[in-house]
């Protein structure tokens, strides 16, 4: 019988908080059970195991992140949308490091089809890029460029990887300028 007060949603929210506190790798069924003062077995009526728990945290975090990005890009296009998208992405990654790490794990493709947040992420990202006149297969290539640039920058920044005296925000803004130029002059597939 499920323990009173424990629900899958409550456990996932607590696991997301735990990820931000101790890192995503520190999210375990045991650590979560300790947080609630219960035995590990008490959680298995709500989550199937560690992989399920971490996947649910990834989906929660992905939804939170795209909600912030969507609000930032609403009513914008071109470089303004790109900058708003990038800034919301960076802010989420730096403010919620554990949740952000969860968004980087591979998610079972069967779950993607049933995850509104992941579909919405694709819609918003592709919609922003279509303002640059991109179509497939260039859209996929551009998404990969943005994701790798944003993720790489955020990972380096969070890890203290920028040692030069130049303001990190100014370098971020220059990166967005460079991405805008690249997207505007994209080498199109024939």
Coordinates of N, CA, C and O in Angstrom, one line a residue:
X1 N 0.9 -1.2 0.0 CA 0.0 0.0 0.0 C 0.9 1.2 0.0 O 1.8 1.3 0.8
X2 N 0.6 2.2 -0.9 CA 1.4 3.4 -0.9 C 1.4 4.2 0.4 O 0.3 4.3 1.0
X3 N 2.5 4.7 0.8 CA 2.6 5.5 2.0 C 1.8 6.8 1.9 O 1.9 7.5 0.9
X4 N 1.0 7.2 2.9 CA 0.2 8.4 2.8 C 1.1 9.6 2.6 O 2.2 9.8 3.2
X5 N 0.7 10.4 1.7 CA 1.4 11.7 1.4 C 2.4 11.6 0.3 O 2.9 12.5 -0.3
X6 N 2.9 10.3 0.0 CA 3.8 10.2 -1.1 C 3.1 10.0 -2.4 O 2.2 9.2 -2.5
X7 N 3.5 10.7 -3.4 CA 3.0 10.6 -4.8 C 4.1 10.7 -5.7 O 5.2 11.2 -5.4
X8 N 4.0 10.2 -6.9 CA 5.0 10.2 -7.9 C 5.4 11.7 -8.2 O 6.6 12.0 -8.2
X9 N 4.5 12.6 -8.3 CA 4.8 14.0 -8.5 C 5.6 14.6 -7.4 O 6.5 15.4 -7.6
X10 N 5.2 14.3 -6.2 CA 5.9 14.8 -5.0 C 7.3 14.3 -5.0 O 8.3 15.0 -4.6
X11 N 7.5 13.0 -5.3 CA 8.8 12.4 -5.3 C 9.7 13.0 -6.4 O 10.9 13.3 -6.1
X12 N 9.2 13.2 -7.5 CA 9.9 13.8 -8.6 C 10.3 15.2 -8.3 O 11.5 15.6 -8.6
X13 N 9.4 16.0 -7.8 CA 9.8 17.4 -7.4 C 10.9 17.4 -6.4 O 11.8 18.2 -6.5
X14 N 10.8 16.5 -5.4 CA 11.8 16.5 -4.4 C 13.2 16.0 -5.0 O 14.2 16.5 -4.6
X15 N 13.1 15.1 -5.9 CA 14.3 14.6 -6.6 C 15.0 15.7 -7.4 O 16.2 15.8 -7.4
X16 N 14.1 16.5 -8.0 CA 14.7 17.7 -8.8 C 15.3 18.7 -7.8 O 16.4 19.2 -8.1
X17 N 14.7 18.9 -6.7 CA 15.4 19.8 -5.7 C 16.7 19.2 -5.2 O 17.7 19.9 -5.1
X18 N 16.7 17.9 -5.0 CA 17.9 17.2 -4.5 C 19.0 17.3 -5.6 O 20.1 17.6 -5.3
X19 N 18.6 17.2 -6.8 CA 19.6 17.3 -7.9 C 20.2 18.7 -7.9 O 21.5 18.8 -8.1
X20 N 19.5 19.7 -7.7 CA 20.1 21.1 -7.6 C 21.0 21.3 -6.4 O 21.9 22.0 -6.4
X21 N 20.7 20.5 -5.3 CA 21.5 20.6 -4.1 C 22.8 19.8 -4.2 O 23.8 20.3 -3.8
X22 N 22.7 18.6 -4.7 CA 23.9 17.7 -4.6 C 24.4 17.2 -5.9 O 25.3 16.5 -6.0
X23 N 23.7 17.7 -7.0 CA 24.1 17.2 -8.4 C 23.2 16.1 -8.8 O 22.7 15.3 -8.0
X24 N 23.0 16.0 -10.1 CA 22.1 15.0 -10.6 C 22.6 13.6 -10.3 O 21.8 12.7 -10.1
X25 N 23.9 13.4 -10.4 CA 24.4 12.0 -10.1 C 24.1 11.6 -8.6 O 24.2 10.4 -8.3
X26 N 23.9 12.6 -7.7 CA 23.6 12.3 -6.4 C 22.1 11.9 -6.1 O 21.7 11.6 -5.0
X27 N 21.3 11.9 -7.1 CA 19.9 11.6 -7.0 C 19.8 10.0 -7.1 O 20.1 9.4 -8.1
X28 N 19.5 9.4 -6.0 CA 19.3 8.0 -5.9 C 18.0 7.7 -5.2 O 17.5 8.6 -4.5
X29 N 17.5 6.5 -5.3 CA 16.3 6.1 -4.6 C 16.5 6.2 -3.1 O 15.7 6.7 -2.3
X30 N 17.7 5.8 -2.7 CA 18.0 5.8 -1.2 C 18.1 7.2 -0.7 O 17.6 7.5 0.4
X31 N 18.7 8.1 -1.4 CA 18.8 9.5 -1.0 C 17.4 10.1 -0.9 O 17.2 10.9 0.0
X32 N 16.6 9.8 -1.8 CA 15.2 10.4 -1.8 C 14.4 9.8 -0.7 O 13.7 10.5 0.0
X33 N 14.6 8.5 -0.4 CA 13.9 7.9 0.7 C 14.3 8.5 2.0 O 13.5 8.8 2.9
X34 N 15.6 8.7 2.2 CA 16.1 9.4 3.4 C 15.4 10.8 3.6 O 15.1 11.2 4.7
X35 N 15.3 11.5 2.5 CA 14.7 12.8 2.5 C 13.2 12.8 3.1 O 12.8 13.7 3.8
X36 N 12.5 11.7 2.8 CA 11.2 11.5 3.2 C 11.1 10.7 4.5 O 10.0 10.5 5.0
X37 N 12.2 10.2 5.0 CA 12.2 9.4 6.2 C 11.5 8.1 6.1 O 10.9 7.6 7.0
X38 N 11.7 7.5 4.9 CA 11.0 6.2 4.6 C 12.1 5.2 4.1 O 13.2 5.6 3.8
X39 N 11.7 4.0 4.0 CA 12.6 3.0 3.4 C 12.5 3.0 1.9 O 11.5 3.5 1.4
X40 N 13.6 2.6 1.2 CA 13.6 2.7 -0.2 C 12.4 2.0 -0.8 O 11.8 2.5 -1.8
X41 N 12.0 0.9 -0.3 CA 10.9 0.1 -0.8 C 9.6 0.9 -0.9 O 8.7 0.7 -1.7
X42 N 9.4 1.9 0.0 CA 8.2 2.7 0.0 C 8.1 3.5 -1.2 O 7.0 3.9 -1.6
X43 N 9.2 3.8 -1.9 CA 9.1 4.6 -3.2 C 8.7 3.8 -4.4 O 8.3 4.4 -5.4
X44 N 8.9 2.5 -4.3 CA 8.7 1.7 -5.5 C 7.3 1.5 -6.0 O 7.0 1.0 -7.0
X45 N 6.3 2.0 -5.2 CA 4.9 2.0 -5.6 C 4.6 3.2 -6.4 O 3.6 3.4 -7.0
X46 N 5.6 4.2 -6.4 CA 5.4 5.4 -7.2 C 6.4 5.6 -8.3 O 6.0 6.2 -9.3
X47 N 7.6 5.0 -8.2 CA 8.5 5.0 -9.3 C 9.1 3.6 -9.5 O 9.2 2.9 -8.5
X48 N 9.4 3.2 -10.7 CA 9.9 1.9 -11.0 C 11.3 1.6 -10.6 O 11.7 0.5 -10.5
X49 N 12.1 2.6 -10.3 CA 13.5 2.5 -10.0 C 14.2 3.8 -10.3 O 13.6 4.8 -10.7
X50 N 15.6 3.7 -10.2 CA 16.4 4.9 -10.4 C 16.2 5.4 -11.8 O 16.1 6.7 -12.0
X51 N 16.3 4.6 -12.8 CA 16.2 5.1 -14.2 C 14.8 5.8 -14.4 O 14.8 6.9 -15.0
X52 N 13.8 5.2 -13.9 CA 12.4 5.9 -14.0 C 12.4 7.2 -13.3 O 11.9 8.2 -13.8
X53 N 13.0 7.2 -12.1 CA 13.0 8.5 -11.3 C 13.8 9.6 -12.1 O 13.4 10.7 -12.2
X54 N 15.0 9.2 -12.6 CA 15.8 10.2 -13.3 C 15.2 10.7 -14.6 O 15.3 11.8 -14.9
X55 N 14.5 9.8 -15.3 CA 13.8 10.1 -16.5 C 12.7 11.1 -16.2 O 12.5 12.1 -16.9
X56 N 12.0 10.9 -15.1 CA 10.9 11.8 -14.7 C 11.4 13.2 -14.3 O 10.8 14.2 -14.6
X57 N 12.6 13.2 -13.6 CA 13.2 14.5 -13.3 C 13.6 15.2 -14.6 O 13.4 16.4 -14.7
X58 N 14.1 14.4 -15.6 CA 14.5 15.0 -16.9 C 13.3 15.6 -17.5 O 13.4 16.8 -18.1
X59 N 12.2 14.9 -17.5 CA 11.0 15.5 -18.2 C 10.4 16.7 -17.4 O 10.0 17.7 -18.1
X60 N 10.5 16.6 -16.1 CA 10.0 17.8 -15.3 C 10.9 19.0 -15.6 O 10.4 20.1 -15.9
X61 N 12.2 18.8 -15.6 CA 13.2 19.9 -15.8 C 13.0 20.4 -17.3 O 13.1 21.6 -17.5
X62 N 12.9 19.5 -18.2 CA 12.7 19.9 -19.6 C 11.5 20.8 -19.8 O 11.5 21.8 -20.5
X63 N 10.4 20.5 -19.1 CA 9.2 21.3 -19.1 C 9.4 22.6 -18.5 O 8.9 23.6 -19.0
X64 N 10.0 22.7 -17.3 CA 10.3 23.9 -16.7 C 11.2 24.8 -17.6 O 10.9 26.0 -17.7
X65 N 12.2 24.2 -18.2 CA 13.1 25.0 -19.0 C 12.4 25.6 -20.2 O 12.5 26.8 -20.6
X66 N 11.6 24.7 -20.9 CA 11.0 25.2 -22.1 C 9.9 26.2 -21.8 O 9.6 27.2 -22.6
X67 N 9.2 26.1 -20.6 CA 8.3 27.1 -20.2 C 8.9 28.5 -20.1 O 8.4 29.5 -20.6
X68 N 10.1 28.5 -19.5 CA 10.8 29.8 -19.4 C 11.3 30.3 -20.8 O 11.2 31.5 -21.0
X69 N 11.8 29.4 -21.6 CA 12.2 29.8 -22.9 C 11.0 30.4 -23.7 O 11.1 31.4 -24.4
X70 N 9.9 29.7 -23.7 CA 8.7 30.1 -24.4 C 8.3 31.5 -24.0 O 7.9 32.3 -24.8
X71 N 8.3 31.7 -22.7 CA 7.9 33.0 -22.2 C 8.8 34.1 -22.7 O 8.4 35.2 -23.1
X72 N 10.1 33.8 -22.8 CA 11.1 34.7 -23.2 C 11.0 35.1 -24.7 O 11.2 36.2 -25.1
X73 N 10.7 34.1 -25.5 CA 10.7 34.3 -27.0 C 9.4 34.8 -27.5 O 9.3 35.2 -28.6
X74 N 8.3 34.7 -26.7 CA 7.0 35.1 -27.1 C 7.0 36.5 -27.8 O 7.5 37.5 -27.2
X75 N 6.5 36.6 -29.0 CA 6.3 37.9 -29.7 C 7.6 38.4 -30.3 O 7.7 39.5 -30.8
X76 N 8.7 37.6 -30.3 CA 10.0 38.0 -30.8 C 10.3 37.1 -32.0 O 9.8 36.0 -32.2
X77 N 11.2 37.7 -32.8 CA 11.7 36.9 -34.0 C 13.1 37.3 -34.3 O 13.6 38.3 -33.8
X78 N 13.8 36.5 -35.1 CA 15.1 36.7 -35.5 C 16.1 36.8 -34.4 O 16.0 36.0 -33.4
X79 N 17.0 37.8 -34.4 CA 18.0 37.9 -33.4 C 17.4 38.1 -32.0 O 17.9 37.6 -31.0
X80 N 16.3 38.9 -31.9 CA 15.7 39.1 -30.6 C 15.2 37.8 -30.0 O 15.4 37.6 -28.8
X81 N 14.6 37.0 -30.8 CA 14.2 35.7 -30.3 C 15.4 34.8 -29.9 O 15.3 34.1 -28.9
X82 N 16.4 34.8 -30.8 CA 17.6 34.0 -30.5 C 18.2 34.4 -29.2 O 18.5 33.5 -28.3
X83 N 18.4 35.7 -28.9 CA 19.0 36.2 -27.7 C 18.1 35.8 -26.5 O 18.6 35.4 -25.5
X84 N 16.8 36.0 -26.6 CA 15.9 35.7 -25.5 C 15.9 34.2 -25.2 O 16.0 33.8 -24.0
X85 N 15.9 33.4 -26.2 CA 16.0 31.9 -26.1 C 17.3 31.6 -25.4 O 17.3 30.8 -24.4
X86 N 18.4 32.1 -25.9 CA 19.7 31.8 -25.3 C 19.8 32.2 -23.8 O 20.4 31.5 -23.0
X87 N 19.4 33.4 -23.5 CA 19.4 33.9 -22.2 C 18.6 33.1 -21.2 O 19.0 32.8 -20.1
X88 N 17.4 32.7 -21.6 CA 16.6 31.9 -20.8 C 17.2 30.5 -20.6 O 17.2 29.9 -19.5
X89 N 17.8 30.0 -21.6 CA 18.5 28.7 -21.5 C 19.6 28.8 -20.5 O 19.8 28.0 -19.6
X90 N 20.5 29.8 -20.7 CA 21.6 30.0 -19.8 C 21.2 30.2 -18.3 O 21.8 29.6 -17.4
X91 N 20.2 31.0 -18.1 CA 19.7 31.3 -16.8 C 19.3 30.1 -16.1 O 19.6 29.8 -14.9
X92 N 18.5 29.2 -16.8 CA 18.0 28.0 -16.2 C 19.2 27.1 -15.9 O 19.3 26.5 -14.8
X93 N 20.1 26.9 -16.8 CA 21.3 26.0 -16.6 C 22.1 26.5 -15.4 O 22.6 25.6 -14.6
X94 N 22.3 27.7 -15.2 CA 23.1 28.2 -14.1 C 22.4 28.3 -12.8 O 23.0 28.1 -11.7
X95 N 21.1 28.5 -12.8 CA 20.3 28.6 -11.6 C 19.9 27.2 -11.1 O 19.7 27.0 -9.9
X96 N 19.7 26.3 -12.0 CA 19.2 24.9 -11.6 C 20.2 23.9 -12.2 O 19.8 23.1 -13.1
X97 N 21.4 23.8 -11.7 CA 22.4 22.9 -12.3 C 22.1 21.5 -12.3 O 22.4 20.7 -13.3
X98 N 21.4 21.0 -11.2 CA 21.1 19.6 -11.2 C 19.9 19.2 -12.2 O 20.0 18.2 -12.9
X99 N 18.9 20.1 -12.2 CA 17.8 19.9 -13.1 C 18.3 20.0 -14.5 O 18.0 19.2 -15.4
X100 N 19.2 21.0 -14.8 CA 19.8 21.2 -16.1 C 20.5 19.9 -16.6 O 20.4 19.5 -17.7
X101 N 21.3 19.4 -15.7 CA 22.0 18.1 -16.0 C 21.1 17.0 -16.4 O 21.3 16.2 -17.3
X102 N 19.9 17.0 -15.7 CA 18.9 16.0 -16.1 C 18.4 16.1 -17.5 O 18.1 15.1 -18.2
X103 N 18.3 17.4 -18.0 CA 17.8 17.6 -19.3 C 18.8 17.1 -20.4 O 18.4 17.0 -21.6
X104 N 20.0 16.7 -20.0 CA 21.0 16.3 -20.9 C 21.1 14.7 -21.1 O 21.8 14.2 -21.9
X105 N 20.3 14.0 -20.3 CA 20.4 12.5 -20.4 C 19.5 12.1 -21.6 O 18.5 12.7 -21.9
X106 N 19.9 10.9 -22.2 CA 19.1 10.4 -23.2 C 17.8 9.9 -22.6 O 17.8 9.3 -21.6
X107 N 16.7 10.2 -23.3 CA 15.4 9.8 -22.8 C 14.8 8.8 -23.9 O 14.9 9.0 -25.1
X108 N 14.2 7.7 -23.4 CA 13.6 6.7 -24.2 C 12.7 7.3 -25.2 O 11.8 8.1 -24.9
X109 N 12.9 7.0 -26.5 CA 12.1 7.6 -27.6 C 10.6 7.3 -27.4 O 9.8 8.1 -27.9
X110 N 10.2 6.2 -26.8 CA 8.8 6.0 -26.6 C 8.2 7.0 -25.7 O 7.0 7.4 -25.8
X111 N 9.0 7.5 -24.7 CA 8.5 8.5 -23.8 C 8.5 9.9 -24.4 O 7.6 10.7 -24.1
X112 N 9.3 10.1 -25.4 CA 9.4 11.4 -26.1 C 8.0 11.7 -26.7 O 7.5 12.8 -26.7
X113 N 7.5 10.6 -27.4 CA 6.2 10.8 -28.1 C 5.1 11.2 -27.1 O 4.1 11.9 -27.5
X114 N 5.2 10.7 -25.9 CA 4.1 11.0 -24.9 C 4.5 12.2 -24.0 O 3.7 12.5 -23.1
X115 N 5.6 12.9 -24.2 CA 6.0 14.0 -23.3 C 5.7 15.3 -24.0 O 6.5 15.8 -24.9
X116 N 4.7 16.0 -23.6 CA 4.3 17.3 -24.2 C 5.5 18.3 -24.1 O 5.7 19.1 -25.0
X117 N 6.3 18.3 -23.0 CA 7.4 19.3 -22.9 C 8.4 19.1 -23.9 O 9.0 20.0 -24.5
X118 N 8.7 17.8 -24.3 CA 9.7 17.6 -25.3 C 9.2 17.9 -26.7 O 10.0 18.5 -27.5
X119 N 7.9 17.7 -27.0 CA 7.4 18.1 -28.2 C 7.4 19.6 -28.3 O 7.7 20.2 -29.4
X120 N 7.0 20.3 -27.2 CA 7.0 21.7 -27.2 C 8.4 22.3 -27.4 O 8.5 23.3 -28.0
X121 N 9.4 21.7 -26.8 CA 10.7 22.1 -27.0 C 11.1 22.2 -28.5 O 11.6 23.1 -29.0
X122 N 10.8 21.1 -29.2 CA 11.0 21.0 -30.6 C 10.2 22.1 -31.4 O 10.8 22.8 -32.3
X123 N 9.0 22.2 -31.1 CA 8.1 23.2 -31.7 C 8.7 24.7 -31.6 O 8.8 25.4 -32.5
X124 N 9.1 25.0 -30.4 CA 9.5 26.4 -30.1 C 10.9 26.6 -30.7 O 11.2 27.6 -31.3
X125 N 11.8 25.6 -30.6 CA 13.1 25.8 -31.2 C 13.1 25.8 -32.7 O 13.6 26.7 -33.3
X126 N 12.3 24.9 -33.3 CA 12.2 24.9 -34.8 C 11.5 26.2 -35.2 O 11.8 26.8 -36.3
X127 N 10.5 26.6 -34.5 CA 9.7 27.8 -34.9 C 10.6 29.0 -34.9 O 10.6 29.9 -35.8
X128 N 11.5 29.2 -33.9 CA 12.4 30.3 -33.8 C 13.4 30.2 -35.0 O 13.7 31.2 -35.6
X129 N 13.9 29.0 -35.3 CA 14.8 28.9 -36.4 C 14.2 29.1 -37.8 O 14.9 29.5 -38.8
X130 N 12.9 28.8 -37.9 CA 12.2 29.0 -39.2 C 12.2 30.5 -39.6 O 12.2 30.8 -40.8
X131 N 12.3 31.4 -38.6 CA 12.4 32.8 -38.9 C 13.7 33.1 -39.7 O 13.7 34.2 -40.4
X132 N 14.6 32.3 -39.7 CA 15.9 32.4 -40.5 C 15.7 31.8 -41.8 O 16.7 31.7 -42.6
X133 N 14.5 31.3 -42.2 CA 14.3 30.6 -43.5 C 14.9 29.2 -43.6 O 15.0 28.7 -44.7
X134 N 15.1 28.6 -42.5 CA 15.7 27.3 -42.5 C 14.6 26.2 -42.6 O 13.5 26.3 -42.0
X135 N 14.9 25.2 -43.4 CA 14.1 24.0 -43.5 C 15.0 22.8 -43.3 O 16.2 22.9 -43.3
X136 N 14.3 21.6 -43.2 CA 15.1 20.4 -43.1 C 15.9 20.1 -44.3 O 15.5 20.4 -45.4
X137 N 17.1 19.6 -44.2 CA 17.8 19.1 -43.0 C 18.6 20.2 -42.3 O 19.2 19.9 -41.2
X138 N 18.6 21.4 -42.8 CA 19.3 22.5 -42.2 C 18.8 22.8 -40.8 O 19.6 23.2 -39.9
X139 N 17.5 22.6 -40.5 CA 16.9 22.9 -39.2 C 17.6 22.0 -38.1 O 18.0 22.5 -37.1
X140 N 17.7 20.7 -38.5 CA 18.3 19.8 -37.5 C 19.8 20.2 -37.2 O 20.2 20.2 -36.1
X141 N 20.5 20.6 -38.3 CA 21.9 21.0 -38.1 C 22.0 22.2 -37.3 O 22.8 22.3 -36.4
X142 N 21.1 23.2 -37.5 CA 21.1 24.4 -36.7 C 20.7 24.2 -35.3 O 21.3 24.8 -34.4
X143 N 19.8 23.3 -35.0 CA 19.4 22.9 -33.6 C 20.6 22.3 -32.9 O 21.0 22.7 -31.8
X144 N 21.4 21.5 -33.6 CA 22.6 20.9 -33.0 C 23.6 21.9 -32.7 O 24.3 21.8 -31.7
X145 N 23.8 22.9 -33.6 CA 24.7 23.9 -33.4 C 24.4 24.8 -32.1 O 25.2 25.0 -31.3
X146 N 23.1 25.1 -32.0 CA 22.7 25.9 -30.9 C 22.8 25.1 -29.6 O 23.4 25.6 -28.6
X147 N 22.4 23.9 -29.6 CA 22.4 23.1 -28.4 C 23.9 22.9 -27.9 O 24.2 23.0 -26.7
X148 N 24.7 22.6 -28.9 CA 26.1 22.3 -28.5 C 26.8 23.6 -28.0 O 27.6 23.6 -27.1
X149 N 26.5 24.7 -28.6 CA 27.1 26.0 -28.2 C 26.5 26.4 -26.8 O 27.3 26.8 -25.9
X150 N 25.2 26.4 -26.7 CA 24.7 26.8 -25.4 C 25.1 25.8 -24.3 O 25.6 26.3 -23.2
X151 N 25.1 24.5 -24.5 CA 25.5 23.6 -23.5 C 27.0 23.7 -23.2 O 27.3 23.8 -22.0
X152 N 27.8 23.8 -24.2 CA 29.2 23.9 -23.9 C 29.6 25.2 -23.2 O 30.3 25.1 -22.2
X153 N 29.0 26.3 -23.5 CA 29.2 27.6 -22.8 C 28.8 27.5 -21.4 O 29.5 27.8 -20.5
X154 N 27.6 27.0 -21.2 CA 27.0 26.9 -19.8 C 27.9 25.9 -18.9 O 28.1 26.2 -17.8
X155 N 28.3 24.8 -19.5 CA 29.1 23.8 -18.8 C 30.5 24.4 -18.4 O 30.9 24.3 -17.3
X156 N 31.1 25.1 -19.3 CA 32.3 25.8 -19.0 C 32.2 26.9 -18.0 O 33.0 27.0 -17.1
X157 N 31.1 27.7 -18.1 CA 30.9 28.8 -17.2 C 30.6 28.2 -15.8 O 31.2 28.7 -14.8
X158 N 29.7 27.2 -15.7 CA 29.4 26.7 -14.4 C 30.6 26.0 -13.7 O 30.8 26.1 -12.5
X159 N 31.5 25.5 -14.5 CA 32.7 24.8 -14.0 C 33.9 25.7 -13.8 O 35.0 25.3 -13.5
X160 N 33.7 27.1 -14.0 CA 34.8 28.0 -13.8 C 35.8 28.0 -14.9 O 37.0 28.3 -14.7
X161 N 35.4 27.5 -16.1 CA 36.3 27.3 -17.2 C 36.7 28.6 -17.9 O 37.6 28.5 -18.8
X162 N 36.2 29.7 -17.6 CA 36.6 31.0 -18.3 C 37.4 31.8 -17.3 O 36.9 32.5 -16.4
X163 N 38.8 31.7 -17.5 CA 39.7 32.4 -16.6 C 40.1 33.8 -17.1 O 40.7 34.5 -16.3
X164 N 39.9 34.2 -18.3 CA 40.3 35.5 -18.8 C 39.5 36.6 -18.1 O 38.4 36.4 -17.6
X165 N 40.1 37.8 -18.0 CA 39.5 38.9 -17.3 C 38.2 39.4 -18.0 O 37.5 40.1 -17.4
X166 N 38.0 39.1 -19.2 CA 36.8 39.6 -20.0 C 35.6 39.1 -19.3 O 35.4 38.0 -18.9
X167 N 34.6 40.0 -19.2 CA 33.3 39.7 -18.6 C 32.6 38.6 -19.4 O 32.5 38.6 -20.6
X168 N 32.2 37.6 -18.7 CA 31.6 36.4 -19.3 C 30.4 36.7 -20.0 O 30.1 36.2 -21.1
X169 N 29.6 37.6 -19.5 CA 28.3 38.0 -20.2 C 28.6 38.7 -21.5 O 27.9 38.4 -22.5
X170 N 29.7 39.5 -21.6 CA 30.0 40.1 -22.9 C 30.4 39.0 -23.9 O 30.0 39.1 -25.1
X171 N 31.1 38.0 -23.5 CA 31.5 36.9 -24.4 C 30.2 36.2 -24.8 O 30.1 35.8 -26.0
X172 N 29.3 36.0 -23.9 CA 28.0 35.3 -24.2 C 27.3 36.1 -25.3 O 26.8 35.5 -26.3
X173 N 27.2 37.4 -25.1 CA 26.5 38.3 -26.1 C 27.2 38.2 -27.5 O 26.5 38.1 -28.5
X174 N 28.5 38.1 -27.5 CA 29.2 38.0 -28.8 C 29.0 36.6 -29.4 O 28.8 36.5 -30.6
X175 N 28.8 35.6 -28.6 CA 28.5 34.3 -29.1 C 27.1 34.3 -29.8 O 26.9 33.7 -30.9
X176 N 26.2 35.0 -29.2 CA 24.8 35.1 -29.7 C 24.9 35.9 -31.0 O 24.3 35.5 -32.0
X177 N 25.7 37.0 -31.1 CA 25.9 37.7 -32.3 C 26.4 36.8 -33.4 O 26.0 36.9 -34.6
X178 N 27.4 36.0 -33.1 CA 28.0 35.1 -34.1 C 27.0 34.1 -34.5 O 27.0 33.7 -35.7
X179 N 26.2 33.5 -33.6 CA 25.2 32.5 -34.0 C 24.2 33.2 -34.9 O 23.8 32.6 -35.9
X180 N 23.8 34.4 -34.6 CA 22.8 35.1 -35.5 C 23.4 35.3 -36.9 O 22.7 35.0 -37.9
X181 N 24.7 35.6 -37.0 CA 25.3 35.8 -38.3 C 25.3 34.4 -39.0 O 25.0 34.3 -40.2
X182 N 25.7 33.4 -38.3 CA 25.8 32.0 -38.9 C 24.4 31.6 -39.4 O 24.3 31.0 -40.5
X183 N 23.4 31.8 -38.6 CA 22.0 31.4 -39.0 C 21.5 32.2 -40.2 O 20.8 31.7 -41.1
X184 N 21.8 33.5 -40.2 CA 21.4 34.4 -41.3 C 22.1 34.0 -42.6 O 21.5 34.1 -43.7
X185 N 23.3 33.5 -42.5 CA 24.1 33.2 -43.7 C 24.3 31.6 -43.8 O 25.4 31.2 -44.2
X186 N 23.3 30.9 -43.4 CA 23.5 29.4 -43.3 C 23.8 28.8 -44.6 O 23.1 29.2 -45.6
X187 N 24.8 27.9 -44.7 CA 25.1 27.2 -46.0 C 24.0 26.2 -46.2 O 23.9 25.2 -45.6
X188 N 23.1 26.5 -47.1 CA 21.9 25.6 -47.3 C 22.2 24.4 -48.1 O 23.1 24.4 -48.9
X189 N 21.5 23.3 -47.7 CA 21.6 22.1 -48.5 C 21.0 22.3 -49.9 O 20.0 23.0 -50.0
X190 N 21.7 21.7 -50.9 CA 21.1 21.9 -52.3 C 19.8 21.3 -52.4 O 19.5 20.3 -51.8

